[in-house]
Each structure stands twice: as C-alpha cells, then as structure tokens.
Amino acid sequence: MSAHCQLTGARPGFGNSISHSHRRTSRRFDPNIQRKRYWLPSEGRHVRLTLSAKAIKTVDAIGVEAAVARIRARGVKV
C-alpha cells in the first residue's frame, strides 16, 4: 500500500536516525495510513479510501460526501 493519504495528501517525510555516537543514517517518517470503507449514499455504493488517522477524524467531522468531493477536487479518482 502506498503511504499517502487521498484526502490530505500526507506523504512520508525523510530524515536521519542519529545514533548515540551521532552517526546518521537515512530513515522515513510514514504517516499513519489506514484503508477504510464508507457508504456513499448519493451513489448507492461503498467506497474504500486510503486515509491518514487525521483524515479519518476529518471525515467524521465533515461527512463522507464532503470528503469525497474534496478528494475528487484534488483530481483523485474514487
């Protein structure tokens, strides 16, 4: 599963792990991505969205219809 959110566009960040001796090795900071299934009443079907934990809270607040409209406005197919 690709580590990006369909609603917020959150993607992995990159940085360094720094050891006790201060040696640096590269690492990635992945967002907390979950696959969640929602019922979309306007289309009479379920949609499966790849969302970050923050985006799941956003969908709970604004509703699935508004969230899908925002995703489609970003140019992502749902």
XYZ file of C-alpha atoms in Angstrom, residues 5-32:
28
model
C -3.479 9.973 2.111
C -6.160 10.588 -0.521
C -7.806 13.406 1.468
C -4.942 15.392 2.989
C -2.156 14.345 0.620
C 0.103 13.411 3.542
C 3.210 11.582 2.300
C 6.291 10.186 4.032
C 8.837 12.621 5.380
C 12.534 11.855 5.209
C 15.253 12.489 7.721
C 18.064 10.871 9.656
C 18.323 8.447 12.532
C 21.043 9.707 14.826
C 22.802 7.132 16.977
C 24.372 7.670 20.389
C 27.744 8.207 18.670
C 25.983 10.737 16.390
C 26.293 8.688 13.193
C 23.493 9.490 10.769
C 21.556 7.007 8.649
C 18.578 7.866 6.493
C 15.047 6.908 7.508
C 11.451 7.700 6.612
C 8.641 9.029 8.755
C 5.499 7.327 7.411
C 2.037 8.804 8.048
C -0.465 6.588 9.880
